[in-house]
Amino acid sequence: MSALSSALPDFPWDLLEPAKTLAASHPDGIVDLSVGTPVDPVPAVVRQALAGASDTPGYPLTAGTTQLRAAIAGWLARACRASGELGVLPTIGSKELVAWLPTLLGAGPGDKVVIPRICYPTYEVGVRLAGAEVIRADSLTAVGPERVKLVWINSPSNPTGRVLPAEHLRKVVAWARERDAIVVSDECYLSLGWESEPVSVLADEVTGGDYTGVLAVHSLSKRSNLAGYRAGFVGGDPALIGELLAVRKHAGMIPPAPVQAAMVAALEDETHVAEQRARYAARRDTLRAALLKAGFELSHSEAGLYLWATRGEDCWQTVDRLAQRGILAAPGAFYGPAAAQHVRVALTATDERVAAAADRLAAGL
Ligand SMILES: Cc1ncc(COP(=O)(O)O)c(C=O)c1O
């Protein structure tokens, strides 16, 4: 038997354990800015909806309840400015979809999938699980005449915080349509624009209401502090969504009924989103100023949940230097060979821990 796991890279976070142990030995404790995991409360309105739906003994619908489908479609129309007829589907968080999408859409050996040069590691994992081939490229002209099955884009980007403007998104969609490739845009940080306004691939200014061959992947993990609930969704081309539904129904890939109810509440409320944004904005200001003062340069970082920082040295050296001060950051190497001199600093720590990080950085590295 050839183990499927042997086709996969090392699990990146395991490699960070030594730095984590070092950072945890700081007398005032670790400031963990490595994984982008929310630390603020789940909004009360969402918790109430979850509790109110706890008596649900029957199997939930893979397609999502009528209310959830309407809430997703309404949110995509409003937040993404998408006025056309969309297909929608809830997912069990978005990571599972990212990891299985190439397989679910029939990609296999011999197929090629384009992913960004510097990106969230799960795009590559999904391509490898399907047995297909990865092409890392930001400019599609670099791909040349290759036949491509699928193109992943991610704006705002994890880890760089780069935002792709509407013009860029239009070019990607046009390129893919000429070649019969599918464009999948991961937009889980869409509500976190700081210095530029992120645009959805579904926006009328990009697709003009025609979603043929286009999907947008979304998550409530960051927007609504729901990483623990596993709440994501995908919207776009009704034919592709129908295909995903047909396969996922057979495979039991169904968000739990109480989570579906919680998602409706989260999508219909923007107050908690504004509150959470304000928390991240303040932490971002503090960390940004502290990193610049400590001699870091910041690249991109105009949106999303991270600062993309470099000291012009190997990322593991920077990780180690920070860990000696009790601060844990993620090495750029996790995100692709082109990122070996950057570290990713997450905004997901409490105000108290962020202030501690700023003090430690002020004391020098
Ligand atoms: C770019 C990107 N896509 C997808 C995900 C997965 O998020 P979730 O599975 O919590 O929806 C993450 C998580 O950090 C991410 O950074």
Tab-separated table of C-alpha atoms and ligand atoms in Angstrom:
chain	number	residue	atom	x	y	z
A	1	MET	CA	0.000	0.000	0.000
A	2	SER	CA	1.365	3.453	-0.825
A	3	ALA	CA	0.333	5.801	1.979
A	4	LEU	CA	-1.506	8.911	0.733
A	5	SER	CA	0.128	10.910	3.519
A	6	SER	CA	3.519	10.264	1.922
A	7	ALA	CA	2.435	12.487	-1.003
A	8	LEU	CA	1.993	15.379	1.435
A	9	PRO	CA	4.559	17.826	2.821
A	10	ASP	CA	5.588	17.750	6.512
A	11	PHE	CA	2.844	19.284	8.652
A	12	PRO	CA	4.325	22.794	8.928
A	13	TRP	CA	3.295	23.626	12.490
A	14	ASP	CA	5.148	20.561	13.836
A	15	LEU	CA	8.373	22.186	12.598
A	16	LEU	CA	7.722	25.224	14.799
A	17	GLU	CA	7.634	23.234	18.064
A	18	PRO	CA	11.250	23.997	19.141
A	19	ALA	CA	10.703	27.762	18.701
A	20	LYS	CA	7.411	27.459	20.586
A	21	THR	CA	9.133	25.752	23.517
A	22	LEU	CA	11.795	28.473	23.564
A	23	ALA	CA	9.191	31.279	23.440
A	24	ALA	CA	7.149	29.600	26.201
A	25	SER	CA	10.175	29.757	28.529
A	26	HIS	CA	9.935	33.581	28.685
A	27	PRO	CA	9.299	34.587	32.340
A	28	ASP	CA	6.219	36.588	31.315
A	29	GLY	CA	4.919	33.822	29.044
A	30	ILE	CA	4.646	33.341	25.311
A	31	VAL	CA	3.043	35.815	22.916
A	32	ASP	CA	1.822	33.469	20.221
A	33	LEU	CA	1.430	35.333	16.915
A	34	SER	CA	1.960	32.243	14.763
A	35	VAL	CA	-1.391	30.586	13.957
A	36	GLY	CA	-4.187	32.986	12.937
A	37	THR	CA	-6.693	31.552	15.387
A	38	PRO	CA	-9.344	33.894	16.842
A	39	VAL	CA	-9.091	34.669	20.580
A	40	ASP	CA	-12.091	36.991	21.080
A	41	PRO	CA	-15.567	35.768	22.085
A	42	VAL	CA	-18.048	34.182	19.713
A	43	PRO	CA	-20.730	36.892	19.224
A	44	ALA	CA	-23.737	36.415	21.552
A	45	VAL	CA	-26.203	36.519	18.652
A	46	VAL	CA	-24.408	33.539	17.076
A	47	ARG	CA	-24.193	31.544	20.308
A	48	GLN	CA	-27.935	32.021	20.874
A	49	ALA	CA	-28.704	30.746	17.371
A	50	LEU	CA	-26.495	27.693	17.948
A	51	ALA	CA	-28.146	26.920	21.287
A	52	GLY	CA	-31.616	27.463	19.813
A	53	ALA	CA	-30.921	24.799	17.192
A	54	SER	CA	-29.412	22.210	19.525
A	55	ASP	CA	-32.471	19.918	19.411
A	56	THR	CA	-31.902	18.666	15.868
A	57	PRO	CA	-31.916	14.860	15.879
A	58	GLY	CA	-32.304	14.367	12.126
A	59	TYR	CA	-29.666	14.528	9.378
A	60	PRO	CA	-28.987	18.044	8.086
A	61	LEU	CA	-29.147	18.939	4.395
A	62	THR	CA	-25.815	18.951	2.529
A	63	ALA	CA	-27.138	21.871	0.459
A	64	GLY	CA	-27.917	23.812	3.652
A	65	THR	CA	-31.313	24.844	5.010
A	66	THR	CA	-33.461	27.204	2.912
A	67	GLN	CA	-32.661	29.960	5.437
A	68	LEU	CA	-28.929	29.342	5.196
A	69	ARG	CA	-28.917	29.287	1.401
A	70	ALA	CA	-30.831	32.586	1.384
A	71	ALA	CA	-28.489	34.091	3.996
A	72	ILE	CA	-25.378	33.097	1.994
A	73	ALA	CA	-26.839	34.394	-1.281
A	74	GLY	CA	-27.908	37.646	0.402
A	75	TRP	CA	-24.485	38.153	1.960
A	76	LEU	CA	-22.648	37.459	-1.311
A	77	ALA	CA	-24.942	39.923	-3.109
A	78	ARG	CA	-24.304	42.630	-0.472
A	79	ALA	CA	-20.703	42.116	0.610
A	80	CYS	CA	-19.341	40.990	-2.764
A	81	ARG	CA	-21.609	43.242	-4.890
A	82	ALA	CA	-22.676	40.189	-6.913
A	83	SER	CA	-26.035	40.797	-8.577
A	84	GLY	CA	-26.294	37.674	-10.783
A	85	GLU	CA	-27.883	34.240	-10.144
A	86	LEU	CA	-25.429	32.450	-7.836
A	87	GLY	CA	-25.115	28.842	-6.737
A	88	VAL	CA	-24.242	28.505	-3.021
A	89	LEU	CA	-23.144	25.662	-0.732
A	90	PRO	CA	-22.140	25.556	2.970
A	91	THR	CA	-18.903	23.770	3.915
A	92	ILE	CA	-17.375	22.416	7.128
A	93	GLY	CA	-15.066	25.421	7.443
A	94	SER	CA	-13.188	26.298	4.268
A	95	LYS	CA	-10.004	24.283	4.863
A	96	GLU	CA	-11.715	20.998	4.018
A	97	LEU	CA	-13.003	22.502	0.779
A	98	VAL	CA	-9.568	23.872	-0.130
A	99	ALA	CA	-8.035	20.453	0.539
A	100	TRP	CA	-10.639	18.474	-1.419
A	101	LEU	CA	-11.797	20.852	-4.160
A	102	PRO	CA	-9.452	19.592	-6.908
A	103	THR	CA	-10.564	16.021	-6.152
A	104	LEU	CA	-14.256	16.974	-5.936
A	105	LEU	CA	-14.014	18.703	-9.320
A	106	GLY	CA	-12.410	15.660	-10.910
A	107	ALA	CA	-8.770	16.801	-11.104
A	108	GLY	CA	-6.318	13.903	-11.190
A	109	PRO	CA	-2.965	12.712	-12.484
A	110	GLY	CA	-1.899	14.702	-15.537
A	111	ASP	CA	-3.940	17.776	-14.552
A	112	LYS	CA	-2.251	21.030	-13.621
A	113	VAL	CA	-3.395	23.455	-10.952
A	114	VAL	CA	-2.002	26.985	-10.565
A	115	ILE	CA	-1.507	28.317	-7.021
A	116	PRO	CA	0.104	31.608	-5.882
A	117	ARG	CA	3.914	31.642	-5.500
A	118	ILE	CA	3.551	32.466	-1.801
A	119	CYS	CA	0.376	31.033	-0.260
A	120	TYR	CA	-1.650	29.131	2.310
A	121	PRO	CA	-0.144	25.595	2.267
A	122	THR	CA	-3.473	23.772	1.852
A	123	TYR	CA	-3.787	24.700	-1.859
A	124	GLU	CA	-0.772	22.504	-2.570
A	125	VAL	CA	-2.070	19.788	-0.235
A	126	GLY	CA	-5.356	19.668	-2.198
A	127	VAL	CA	-3.552	19.345	-5.508
A	128	ARG	CA	-1.355	16.552	-4.154
A	129	LEU	CA	-4.337	14.696	-2.646
A	130	ALA	CA	-5.852	14.686	-6.144
A	131	GLY	CA	-2.587	13.388	-7.638
A	132	ALA	CA	-2.431	16.462	-9.893
A	133	GLU	CA	0.517	18.783	-10.520
A	134	VAL	CA	1.192	22.159	-8.863
A	135	ILE	CA	2.327	25.215	-10.824
A	136	ARG	CA	3.330	28.131	-8.560
A	137	ALA	CA	2.777	31.393	-10.444
A	138	ASP	CA	1.365	34.863	-9.811
A	139	SER	CA	1.428	35.963	-13.422
A	140	LEU	CA	-0.481	33.740	-15.789
A	141	THR	CA	1.829	34.706	-18.644
A	142	ALA	CA	4.469	32.710	-16.707
A	143	VAL	CA	2.251	29.618	-17.091
A	144	GLY	CA	2.626	29.734	-20.891
A	145	PRO	CA	0.692	27.370	-23.139
A	146	GLU	CA	0.196	24.666	-20.449
A	147	ARG	CA	-3.351	23.298	-20.170
A	148	VAL	CA	-4.603	24.096	-16.708
A	149	LYS	CA	-7.576	22.570	-14.876
A	150	LEU	CA	-7.907	25.062	-12.050
A	151	VAL	CA	-6.427	28.385	-10.870
A	152	TRP	CA	-6.428	29.340	-7.169
A	153	ILE	CA	-6.224	32.989	-6.223
A	154	ASN	CA	-6.317	34.415	-2.692
A	155	SER	CA	-7.058	38.082	-1.997
A	156	PRO	CA	-6.459	39.422	0.602
A	157	SER	CA	-3.585	36.970	0.713
A	158	ASN	CA	-2.518	34.775	3.561
A	159	PRO	CA	0.346	35.324	4.356
A	160	THR	CA	1.295	38.509	2.463
A	161	GLY	CA	-1.805	40.687	2.934
A	162	ARG	CA	-1.674	41.604	-0.740
A	163	VAL	CA	-4.935	42.662	-2.393
A	164	LEU	CA	-5.581	41.892	-6.077
A	165	PRO	CA	-7.320	44.812	-7.807
A	166	ALA	CA	-10.457	44.276	-9.936
A	167	GLU	CA	-8.423	44.663	-13.136
A	168	HIS	CA	-6.155	41.760	-12.132
A	169	LEU	CA	-9.160	39.580	-11.246
A	170	ARG	CA	-10.774	40.358	-14.633
A	171	LYS	CA	-7.607	39.265	-16.430
A	172	VAL	CA	-7.438	35.987	-14.489
A	173	VAL	CA	-11.088	35.211	-15.280
A	174	ALA	CA	-10.632	36.051	-18.992
A	175	TRP	CA	-7.433	33.966	-19.178
A	176	ALA	CA	-9.138	30.987	-17.546
A	177	ARG	CA	-12.240	31.202	-19.722
A	178	GLU	CA	-10.161	31.177	-22.903
A	179	ARG	CA	-8.618	27.914	-21.685
A	180	ASP	CA	-11.671	26.330	-20.098
A	181	ALA	CA	-10.006	26.412	-16.674
A	182	ILE	CA	-11.862	27.001	-13.394
A	183	VAL	CA	-10.993	30.043	-11.244
A	184	VAL	CA	-11.383	29.582	-7.495
A	185	SER	CA	-10.902	32.686	-5.384
A	186	ASP	CA	-10.300	32.199	-1.653
A	187	GLU	CA	-11.739	35.328	-0.037
A	188	CYS	CA	-11.835	34.431	3.653
A	189	TYR	CA	-10.200	37.774	4.640
A	190	LEU	CA	-12.474	39.944	2.459
A	191	SER	CA	-13.893	41.904	5.406
A	192	LEU	CA	-10.405	42.862	6.666
A	193	GLY	CA	-9.160	45.560	4.284
A	194	TRP	CA	-6.945	48.192	5.981
A	195	GLU	CA	-5.067	50.200	3.375
A	196	SER	CA	-6.982	48.990	0.339
A	197	GLU	CA	-10.484	47.736	-0.358
A	198	PRO	CA	-10.548	44.014	-1.229
A	199	VAL	CA	-12.700	43.061	-4.252
A	200	SER	CA	-14.492	39.738	-4.695
A	201	VAL	CA	-14.112	37.764	-7.907
A	202	LEU	CA	-17.940	37.680	-7.905
A	203	ALA	CA	-18.214	41.506	-7.979
A	204	ASP	CA	-20.162	42.877	-10.915
A	205	GLU	CA	-17.106	44.914	-11.915
A	206	VAL	CA	-15.164	41.656	-12.361
A	207	THR	CA	-17.622	39.105	-13.724
A	208	GLY	CA	-20.595	41.269	-14.772
A	209	GLY	CA	-22.999	38.779	-13.182
A	210	ASP	CA	-21.776	35.831	-15.308
A	211	TYR	CA	-20.123	33.316	-12.965
A	212	THR	CA	-19.328	30.619	-15.538
A	213	GLY	CA	-16.227	28.735	-14.363
A	214	VAL	CA	-15.833	30.931	-11.271
A	215	LEU	CA	-16.134	30.093	-7.557
A	216	ALA	CA	-15.496	32.184	-4.429
A	217	VAL	CA	-14.611	30.424	-1.157
A	218	HIS	CA	-15.583	32.139	2.105
A	219	SER	CA	-15.250	31.475	5.815
A	220	LEU	CA	-16.832	32.755	9.001
A	221	SER	CA	-13.761	31.743	11.042
A	222	LYS	CA	-12.095	35.157	10.917
A	223	ARG	CA	-15.027	37.444	10.176
A	224	SER	CA	-17.150	36.133	13.056
A	225	ASN	CA	-14.677	34.291	15.358
A	226	LEU	CA	-16.196	30.952	14.323
A	227	ALA	CA	-13.065	28.878	13.666
A	228	GLY	CA	-14.260	26.451	16.357
A	229	TYR	CA	-17.663	26.024	14.698
A	230	ARG	CA	-16.198	25.057	11.283
A	231	ALA	CA	-18.373	27.334	9.171
A	232	GLY	CA	-17.557	28.133	5.550
A	233	PHE	CA	-19.290	28.360	2.198
A	234	VAL	CA	-18.692	28.601	-1.508
A	235	GLY	CA	-20.625	30.578	-4.107
A	236	GLY	CA	-20.500	31.086	-7.850
A	237	ASP	CA	-21.145	29.100	-11.040
A	238	PRO	CA	-24.435	27.200	-10.415
A	239	ALA	CA	-23.234	24.251	-12.540
A	240	LEU	CA	-20.003	23.851	-10.525
A	241	ILE	CA	-21.895	24.226	-7.244
A	242	GLY	CA	-24.324	21.530	-8.454
A	243	GLU	CA	-21.390	19.229	-9.162
A	244	LEU	CA	-19.862	19.850	-5.717
A	245	LEU	CA	-23.236	19.187	-4.080
A	246	ALA	CA	-23.725	15.960	-6.019
A	247	VAL	CA	-20.390	14.560	-4.797
A	248	ARG	CA	-20.496	15.980	-1.249
A	249	LYS	CA	-23.963	14.480	-0.666
A	250	HIS	CA	-22.537	11.017	-1.252
A	251	ALA	CA	-19.492	11.711	0.904
A	252	GLY	CA	-21.363	13.062	3.954
A	253	MET	CA	-19.655	16.460	3.834
A	254	ILE	CA	-22.410	18.248	5.751
A	255	PRO	CA	-22.146	21.144	8.227
A	256	PRO	CA	-24.013	20.208	11.456
A	257	ALA	CA	-27.559	21.620	11.772
A	258	PRO	CA	-26.814	23.842	14.827
A	259	VAL	CA	-23.829	25.307	12.957
A	260	GLN	CA	-26.037	25.991	9.931
A	261	ALA	CA	-28.383	27.975	12.200
A	262	ALA	CA	-25.432	29.830	13.736
A	263	MET	CA	-24.173	30.732	10.253
A	264	VAL	CA	-27.504	32.373	9.391
A	265	ALA	CA	-27.242	34.584	12.492
A	266	ALA	CA	-23.604	35.465	11.717
A	267	LEU	CA	-24.339	36.361	8.093
A	268	GLU	CA	-27.305	38.547	8.985
A	269	ASP	CA	-25.430	40.648	11.545
A	270	GLU	CA	-22.724	43.171	10.693
A	271	THR	CA	-22.433	44.795	14.152
A	272	HIS	CA	-20.156	42.086	15.528
A	273	VAL	CA	-18.044	42.253	12.350
A	274	ALA	CA	-17.424	45.983	12.839
A	275	GLU	CA	-16.518	45.381	16.521
A	276	GLN	CA	-14.060	42.628	15.631
A	277	ARG	CA	-12.528	44.725	12.855
A	278	ALA	CA	-11.921	47.542	15.350
A	279	ARG	CA	-10.096	45.131	17.704
A	280	TYR	CA	-7.845	43.910	14.899
A	281	ALA	CA	-7.235	47.471	13.634
A	282	ALA	CA	-5.933	48.537	17.068
A	283	ARG	CA	-3.703	45.446	17.415
A	284	ARG	CA	-2.423	45.977	13.895
A	285	ASP	CA	-1.457	49.587	14.665
A	286	THR	CA	0.443	48.516	17.798
A	287	LEU	CA	2.291	45.621	16.183
A	288	ARG	CA	3.018	47.506	12.967
A	289	ALA	CA	4.639	50.428	14.823
A	290	ALA	CA	6.602	48.063	17.097
A	291	LEU	CA	7.931	45.954	14.212
A	292	LEU	CA	8.991	49.007	12.185
A	293	LYS	CA	10.742	50.486	15.209
A	294	ALA	CA	12.542	47.188	15.799
A	295	GLY	CA	14.014	47.349	12.291
A	296	PHE	CA	11.609	45.166	10.340
A	297	GLU	CA	10.406	46.051	6.871
A	298	LEU	CA	6.785	45.290	6.077
A	299	SER	CA	5.777	44.023	2.628
A	300	HIS	CA	2.182	44.258	1.303
A	301	SER	CA	0.227	43.784	4.579
A	302	GLU	CA	-2.517	46.087	3.299
A	303	ALA	CA	-5.330	43.721	4.312
A	304	GLY	CA	-6.066	40.516	6.192
A	305	LEU	CA	-5.041	39.184	9.542
A	306	TYR	CA	-1.245	39.283	9.300
A	307	LEU	CA	1.795	41.530	9.004
A	308	TRP	CA	4.333	40.200	6.488
A	309	ALA	CA	7.687	41.247	7.913
A	310	THR	CA	11.351	40.842	7.035
A	311	ARG	CA	14.764	41.716	8.443
A	312	GLY	CA	16.482	40.645	5.231
A	313	GLU	CA	17.753	37.442	6.865
A	314	ASP	CA	16.649	33.799	6.747
A	315	CYS	CA	13.163	33.430	8.227
A	316	TRP	CA	14.207	30.746	10.725
A	317	GLN	CA	16.838	33.134	12.113
A	318	THR	CA	14.116	35.764	12.624
A	319	VAL	CA	11.767	33.184	14.175
A	320	ASP	CA	14.504	32.218	16.594
A	321	ARG	CA	15.374	35.822	17.435
A	322	LEU	CA	11.707	36.550	18.210
A	323	ALA	CA	11.309	33.312	20.183
A	324	GLN	CA	14.200	34.384	22.446
A	325	ARG	CA	11.999	37.388	23.328
A	326	GLY	CA	9.028	35.077	23.938
A	327	ILE	CA	7.286	35.963	20.654
A	328	LEU	CA	6.244	33.224	18.228
A	329	ALA	CA	5.837	34.073	14.523
A	330	ALA	CA	5.373	31.822	11.496
A	331	PRO	CA	8.356	31.405	9.148
A	332	GLY	CA	7.808	32.462	5.535
A	333	ALA	CA	9.191	29.080	4.430
A	334	PHE	CA	5.785	27.559	5.319
A	335	TYR	CA	4.246	29.507	2.442
A	336	GLY	CA	6.552	28.731	-0.462
A	337	PRO	CA	10.202	28.796	-1.502
A	338	ALA	CA	9.942	32.474	-2.528
A	339	ALA	CA	9.190	33.544	1.053
A	340	ALA	CA	12.367	32.399	2.820
A	341	GLN	CA	13.221	35.820	4.293
A	342	HIS	CA	9.837	36.799	5.730
A	343	VAL	CA	7.915	35.974	8.875
A	344	ARG	CA	4.141	36.172	9.297
A	345	VAL	CA	2.903	37.971	12.389
A	346	ALA	CA	-0.764	37.329	13.232
A	347	LEU	CA	-3.066	39.950	14.774
A	348	THR	CA	-4.887	37.219	16.702
A	349	ALA	CA	-3.725	37.724	20.276
A	350	THR	CA	-5.419	39.535	23.140
A	351	ASP	CA	-4.768	43.262	23.643
A	352	GLU	CA	-2.694	42.385	26.711
A	353	ARG	CA	-0.462	39.944	24.769
A	354	VAL	CA	-0.100	42.368	21.853
A	355	ALA	CA	1.021	45.099	24.286
A	356	ALA	CA	3.524	42.617	25.791
A	357	ALA	CA	4.908	41.887	22.310
A	358	ALA	CA	5.308	45.618	21.620
A	359	ASP	CA	7.196	46.095	24.926
A	360	ARG	CA	9.526	43.202	24.150
A	361	LEU	CA	10.195	44.477	20.633
A	362	ALA	CA	10.928	47.946	22.052
A	363	ALA	CA	13.599	46.399	24.278
A	364	GLY	CA	15.414	45.324	21.096
A	365	LEU	CA	16.035	42.063	19.275
B	1	LIG	C1	-6.256	31.621	2.951
B	1	LIG	C2	-7.012	30.713	3.857
B	1	LIG	N1	-7.971	29.945	3.339
B	1	LIG	C3	-8.677	29.103	4.113
B	1	LIG	C4	-8.452	29.014	5.466
B	1	LIG	C5	-9.245	28.027	6.268
B	1	LIG	O1	-10.102	28.623	7.152
B	1	LIG	P1	-11.294	27.837	7.830
B	1	LIG	O2	-11.116	26.379	7.550
B	1	LIG	O3	-11.204	28.146	9.264
B	1	LIG	O4	-12.535	28.350	7.185
B	1	LIG	C6	-7.470	29.798	6.054
B	1	LIG	C7	-7.193	29.699	7.493
B	1	LIG	O5	-6.338	30.289	8.049
B	1	LIG	C8	-6.734	30.673	5.219
B	1	LIG	O6	-5.779	31.460	5.720
